[in-house]
């Protein structure tokens, strides 16, 4: 059996890796992956505490919301790529009026 402390450490490492990736990456796809990593860390953290099946239902709902968010974000990235031929965050300044 894996101890609770080890899983909390894994969840914290996942969260910090997501925050680091979100703050340092230039590609919108890498930023989206970092956000997904942070959401997965919160799901793991929520499922660790024994409050019945509430944590599992919350994680399942969060995964469904994450899938919808990823689909919309990828559709937006495809449209940006069609307009600018680039998906770097620095190049998005060209889309301002």
mmCIF file with all atom_site columns, C-alpha atoms in Angstrom:
data_model
loop_
_atom_site.group_PDB
_atom_site.id
_atom_site.type_symbol
_atom_site.label_atom_id
_atom_site.label_alt_id
_atom_site.label_comp_id
_atom_site.label_asym_id
_atom_site.label_entity_id
_atom_site.label_seq_id
_atom_site.pdbx_PDB_ins_code
_atom_site.Cartn_x
_atom_site.Cartn_y
_atom_site.Cartn_z
_atom_site.occupancy
_atom_site.B_iso_or_equiv
_atom_site.pdbx_formal_charge
_atom_site.auth_seq_id
_atom_site.auth_comp_id
_atom_site.auth_asym_id
_atom_site.auth_atom_id
_atom_site.pdbx_PDB_model_num
ATOM 1  C CA . UNK A 1 1  ? 0.000   0.000  0.000   1.00 0.00 ? 1  UNK A CA 1
ATOM 2  C CA . UNK A 1 2  ? 1.313   3.416  -0.937  1.00 0.00 ? 2  UNK A CA 1
ATOM 3  C CA . UNK A 1 3  ? 1.316   5.880  1.935   1.00 0.00 ? 3  UNK A CA 1
ATOM 4  C CA . UNK A 1 4  ? -0.675  9.092  1.774   1.00 0.00 ? 4  UNK A CA 1
ATOM 5  C CA . UNK A 1 5  ? 2.437   11.238 2.135   1.00 0.00 ? 5  UNK A CA 1
ATOM 6  C CA . UNK A 1 6  ? 4.024   9.782  -0.996  1.00 0.00 ? 6  UNK A CA 1
ATOM 7  C CA . UNK A 1 7  ? 0.947   10.471 -3.071  1.00 0.00 ? 7  UNK A CA 1
ATOM 8  C CA . UNK A 1 8  ? 0.761   14.031 -1.743  1.00 0.00 ? 8  UNK A CA 1
ATOM 9  C CA . UNK A 1 9  ? 4.396   14.538 -2.729  1.00 0.00 ? 9  UNK A CA 1
ATOM 10 C CA . UNK A 1 10 ? 3.653   13.232 -6.228  1.00 0.00 ? 10 UNK A CA 1
ATOM 11 C CA . UNK A 1 11 ? 0.652   15.551 -6.464  1.00 0.00 ? 11 UNK A CA 1
ATOM 12 C CA . UNK A 1 12 ? 2.743   18.530 -5.337  1.00 0.00 ? 12 UNK A CA 1
ATOM 13 C CA . UNK A 1 13 ? 5.490   17.732 -7.855  1.00 0.00 ? 13 UNK A CA 1
ATOM 14 C CA . UNK A 1 14 ? 2.890   17.496 -10.619 1.00 0.00 ? 14 UNK A CA 1
ATOM 15 C CA . UNK A 1 15 ? 1.403   20.841 -9.584  1.00 0.00 ? 15 UNK A CA 1
ATOM 16 C CA . UNK A 1 16 ? 4.758   22.618 -9.450  1.00 0.00 ? 16 UNK A CA 1
ATOM 17 C CA . UNK A 1 17 ? 5.782   21.129 -12.810 1.00 0.00 ? 17 UNK A CA 1
ATOM 18 C CA . UNK A 1 18 ? 2.542   22.437 -14.296 1.00 0.00 ? 18 UNK A CA 1
ATOM 19 C CA . UNK A 1 19 ? 3.007   25.901 -12.818 1.00 0.00 ? 19 UNK A CA 1
ATOM 20 C CA . UNK A 1 20 ? 6.623   26.009 -14.005 1.00 0.00 ? 20 UNK A CA 1
ATOM 21 C CA . UNK A 1 21 ? 5.613   24.936 -17.506 1.00 0.00 ? 21 UNK A CA 1
ATOM 22 C CA . UNK A 1 22 ? 2.787   27.465 -17.587 1.00 0.00 ? 22 UNK A CA 1
ATOM 23 C CA . UNK A 1 23 ? 5.070   30.328 -16.611 1.00 0.00 ? 23 UNK A CA 1
ATOM 24 C CA . UNK A 1 24 ? 8.068   29.468 -18.797 1.00 0.00 ? 24 UNK A CA 1
ATOM 25 C CA . UNK A 1 25 ? 6.708   28.056 -22.072 1.00 0.00 ? 25 UNK A CA 1
ATOM 26 C CA . UNK A 1 26 ? 6.083   30.103 -25.203 1.00 0.00 ? 26 UNK A CA 1
ATOM 27 C CA . UNK A 1 27 ? 3.986   27.612 -27.154 1.00 0.00 ? 27 UNK A CA 1
ATOM 28 C CA . UNK A 1 28 ? 0.252   27.615 -26.554 1.00 0.00 ? 28 UNK A CA 1
ATOM 29 C CA . UNK A 1 29 ? 0.181   23.827 -26.824 1.00 0.00 ? 29 UNK A CA 1
ATOM 30 C CA . UNK A 1 30 ? 2.809   23.476 -24.073 1.00 0.00 ? 30 UNK A CA 1
ATOM 31 C CA . UNK A 1 31 ? 0.825   25.917 -21.916 1.00 0.00 ? 31 UNK A CA 1
ATOM 32 C CA . UNK A 1 32 ? -2.308  23.822 -22.444 1.00 0.00 ? 32 UNK A CA 1
ATOM 33 C CA . UNK A 1 33 ? -0.436  20.672 -21.406 1.00 0.00 ? 33 UNK A CA 1
ATOM 34 C CA . UNK A 1 34 ? 0.805   22.453 -18.283 1.00 0.00 ? 34 UNK A CA 1
ATOM 35 C CA . UNK A 1 35 ? -2.744  23.434 -17.345 1.00 0.00 ? 35 UNK A CA 1
ATOM 36 C CA . UNK A 1 36 ? -3.857  19.833 -17.836 1.00 0.00 ? 36 UNK A CA 1
ATOM 37 C CA . UNK A 1 37 ? -1.021  18.665 -15.581 1.00 0.00 ? 37 UNK A CA 1
ATOM 38 C CA . UNK A 1 38 ? -2.172  21.058 -12.854 1.00 0.00 ? 38 UNK A CA 1
ATOM 39 C CA . UNK A 1 39 ? -5.760  19.821 -13.162 1.00 0.00 ? 39 UNK A CA 1
ATOM 40 C CA . UNK A 1 40 ? -4.600  16.206 -12.898 1.00 0.00 ? 40 UNK A CA 1
ATOM 41 C CA . UNK A 1 41 ? -2.625  17.067 -9.765  1.00 0.00 ? 41 UNK A CA 1
ATOM 42 C CA . UNK A 1 42 ? -5.726  18.523 -8.139  1.00 0.00 ? 42 UNK A CA 1
ATOM 43 C CA . UNK A 1 43 ? -7.742  15.444 -9.150  1.00 0.00 ? 43 UNK A CA 1
ATOM 44 C CA . UNK A 1 44 ? -5.164  13.172 -7.573  1.00 0.00 ? 44 UNK A CA 1
ATOM 45 C CA . UNK A 1 45 ? -5.090  15.277 -4.430  1.00 0.00 ? 45 UNK A CA 1
ATOM 46 C CA . UNK A 1 46 ? -8.875  15.253 -4.141  1.00 0.00 ? 46 UNK A CA 1
ATOM 47 C CA . UNK A 1 47 ? -9.145  11.479 -4.556  1.00 0.00 ? 47 UNK A CA 1
ATOM 48 C CA . UNK A 1 48 ? -6.673  10.787 -1.735  1.00 0.00 ? 48 UNK A CA 1
ATOM 49 C CA . UNK A 1 49 ? -8.933  11.771 1.132   1.00 0.00 ? 49 UNK A CA 1
ATOM 50 C CA . UNK A 1 50 ? -11.472 9.204  2.322   1.00 0.00 ? 50 UNK A CA 1
ATOM 51 C CA . UNK A 1 51 ? -14.786 11.025 2.134   1.00 0.00 ? 51 UNK A CA 1
ATOM 52 C CA . UNK A 1 52 ? -16.729 8.274  0.436   1.00 0.00 ? 52 UNK A CA 1
ATOM 53 C CA . UNK A 1 53 ? -17.080 8.405  -3.308  1.00 0.00 ? 53 UNK A CA 1
ATOM 54 C CA . UNK A 1 54 ? -17.285 12.180 -3.453  1.00 0.00 ? 54 UNK A CA 1
ATOM 55 C CA . UNK A 1 55 ? -13.627 12.554 -4.432  1.00 0.00 ? 55 UNK A CA 1
ATOM 56 C CA . UNK A 1 56 ? -13.966 10.069 -7.260  1.00 0.00 ? 56 UNK A CA 1
ATOM 57 C CA . UNK A 1 57 ? -17.073 11.771 -8.634  1.00 0.00 ? 57 UNK A CA 1
ATOM 58 C CA . UNK A 1 58 ? -15.346 15.139 -8.412  1.00 0.00 ? 58 UNK A CA 1
ATOM 59 C CA . UNK A 1 59 ? -12.350 13.755 -10.303 1.00 0.00 ? 59 UNK A CA 1
ATOM 60 C CA . UNK A 1 60 ? -14.581 12.215 -12.975 1.00 0.00 ? 60 UNK A CA 1
ATOM 61 C CA . UNK A 1 61 ? -16.437 15.501 -13.430 1.00 0.00 ? 61 UNK A CA 1
ATOM 62 C CA . UNK A 1 62 ? -13.153 17.399 -13.563 1.00 0.00 ? 62 UNK A CA 1
ATOM 63 C CA . UNK A 1 63 ? -11.769 15.040 -16.216 1.00 0.00 ? 63 UNK A CA 1
ATOM 64 C CA . UNK A 1 64 ? -14.875 15.594 -18.346 1.00 0.00 ? 64 UNK A CA 1
ATOM 65 C CA . UNK A 1 65 ? -14.531 19.363 -18.007 1.00 0.00 ? 65 UNK A CA 1
ATOM 66 C CA . UNK A 1 66 ? -10.814 19.110 -18.866 1.00 0.00 ? 66 UNK A CA 1
ATOM 67 C CA . UNK A 1 67 ? -11.603 17.164 -22.030 1.00 0.00 ? 67 UNK A CA 1
ATOM 68 C CA . UNK A 1 68 ? -14.074 19.821 -23.153 1.00 0.00 ? 68 UNK A CA 1
ATOM 69 C CA . UNK A 1 69 ? -11.607 22.589 -22.300 1.00 0.00 ? 69 UNK A CA 1
ATOM 70 C CA . UNK A 1 70 ? -8.854  20.866 -24.277 1.00 0.00 ? 70 UNK A CA 1
ATOM 71 C CA . UNK A 1 71 ? -11.077 20.434 -27.322 1.00 0.00 ? 71 UNK A CA 1
ATOM 72 C CA . UNK A 1 72 ? -12.037 24.101 -27.333 1.00 0.00 ? 72 UNK A CA 1
ATOM 73 C CA . UNK A 1 73 ? -8.438  25.245 -26.754 1.00 0.00 ? 73 UNK A CA 1
ATOM 74 C CA . UNK A 1 74 ? -7.121  23.061 -29.584 1.00 0.00 ? 74 UNK A CA 1
ATOM 75 C CA . UNK A 1 75 ? -9.824  24.420 -31.915 1.00 0.00 ? 75 UNK A CA 1
ATOM 76 C CA . UNK A 1 76 ? -8.752  27.967 -31.019 1.00 0.00 ? 76 UNK A CA 1
ATOM 77 C CA . UNK A 1 77 ? -5.090  27.040 -31.606 1.00 0.00 ? 77 UNK A CA 1
ATOM 78 C CA . UNK A 1 78 ? -5.933  25.620 -35.034 1.00 0.00 ? 78 UNK A CA 1
ATOM 79 C CA . UNK A 1 79 ? -7.665  28.880 -35.988 1.00 0.00 ? 79 UNK A CA 1
ATOM 80 C CA . UNK A 1 80 ? -4.707  30.919 -34.726 1.00 0.00 ? 80 UNK A CA 1
ATOM 81 C CA . UNK A 1 81 ? -2.328  28.755 -36.739 1.00 0.00 ? 81 UNK A CA 1
ATOM 82 C CA . UNK A 1 82 ? -4.425  29.251 -39.871 1.00 0.00 ? 82 UNK A CA 1
ATOM 83 C CA . UNK A 1 83 ? -4.302  33.019 -39.436 1.00 0.00 ? 83 UNK A CA 1
ATOM 84 C CA . UNK A 1 84 ? -0.703  33.525 -38.266 1.00 0.00 ? 84 UNK A CA 1
ATOM 85 C CA . UNK A 1 85 ? 1.091   30.282 -39.296 1.00 0.00 ? 85 UNK A CA 1
ATOM 86 C CA . UNK A 1 86 ? 2.496   30.226 -35.762 1.00 0.00 ? 86 UNK A CA 1
ATOM 87 C CA . UNK A 1 87 ? 1.184   29.268 -32.313 1.00 0.00 ? 87 UNK A CA 1
ATOM 88 C CA . UNK A 1 88 ? 3.749   31.069 -30.172 1.00 0.00 ? 88 UNK A CA 1
ATOM 89 C CA . UNK A 1 89 ? 2.335   33.310 -27.447 1.00 0.00 ? 89 UNK A CA 1
ATOM 90 C CA . UNK A 1 90 ? 4.616   36.193 -28.454 1.00 0.00 ? 90 UNK A CA 1
ATOM 91 C CA . UNK A 1 91 ? 3.095   36.278 -31.937 1.00 0.00 ? 91 UNK A CA 1
ATOM 92 C CA . UNK A 1 92 ? -0.445  36.742 -30.633 1.00 0.00 ? 92 UNK A CA 1
ATOM 93 C CA . UNK A 1 93 ? 0.170   40.504 -30.341 1.00 0.00 ? 93 UNK A CA 1
ATOM 94 C CA . UNK A 1 94 ? -0.483  40.694 -34.096 1.00 0.00 ? 94 UNK A CA 1
ATOM 95 C CA . UNK A 1 95 ? -4.117  39.803 -33.518 1.00 0.00 ? 95 UNK A CA 1
ATOM 96 C CA . UNK A 1 96 ? -4.854  43.041 -31.631 1.00 0.00 ? 96 UNK A CA 1
ATOM 97 C CA . UNK A 1 97 ? -6.739  45.780 -33.380 1.00 0.00 ? 97 UNK A CA 1
#
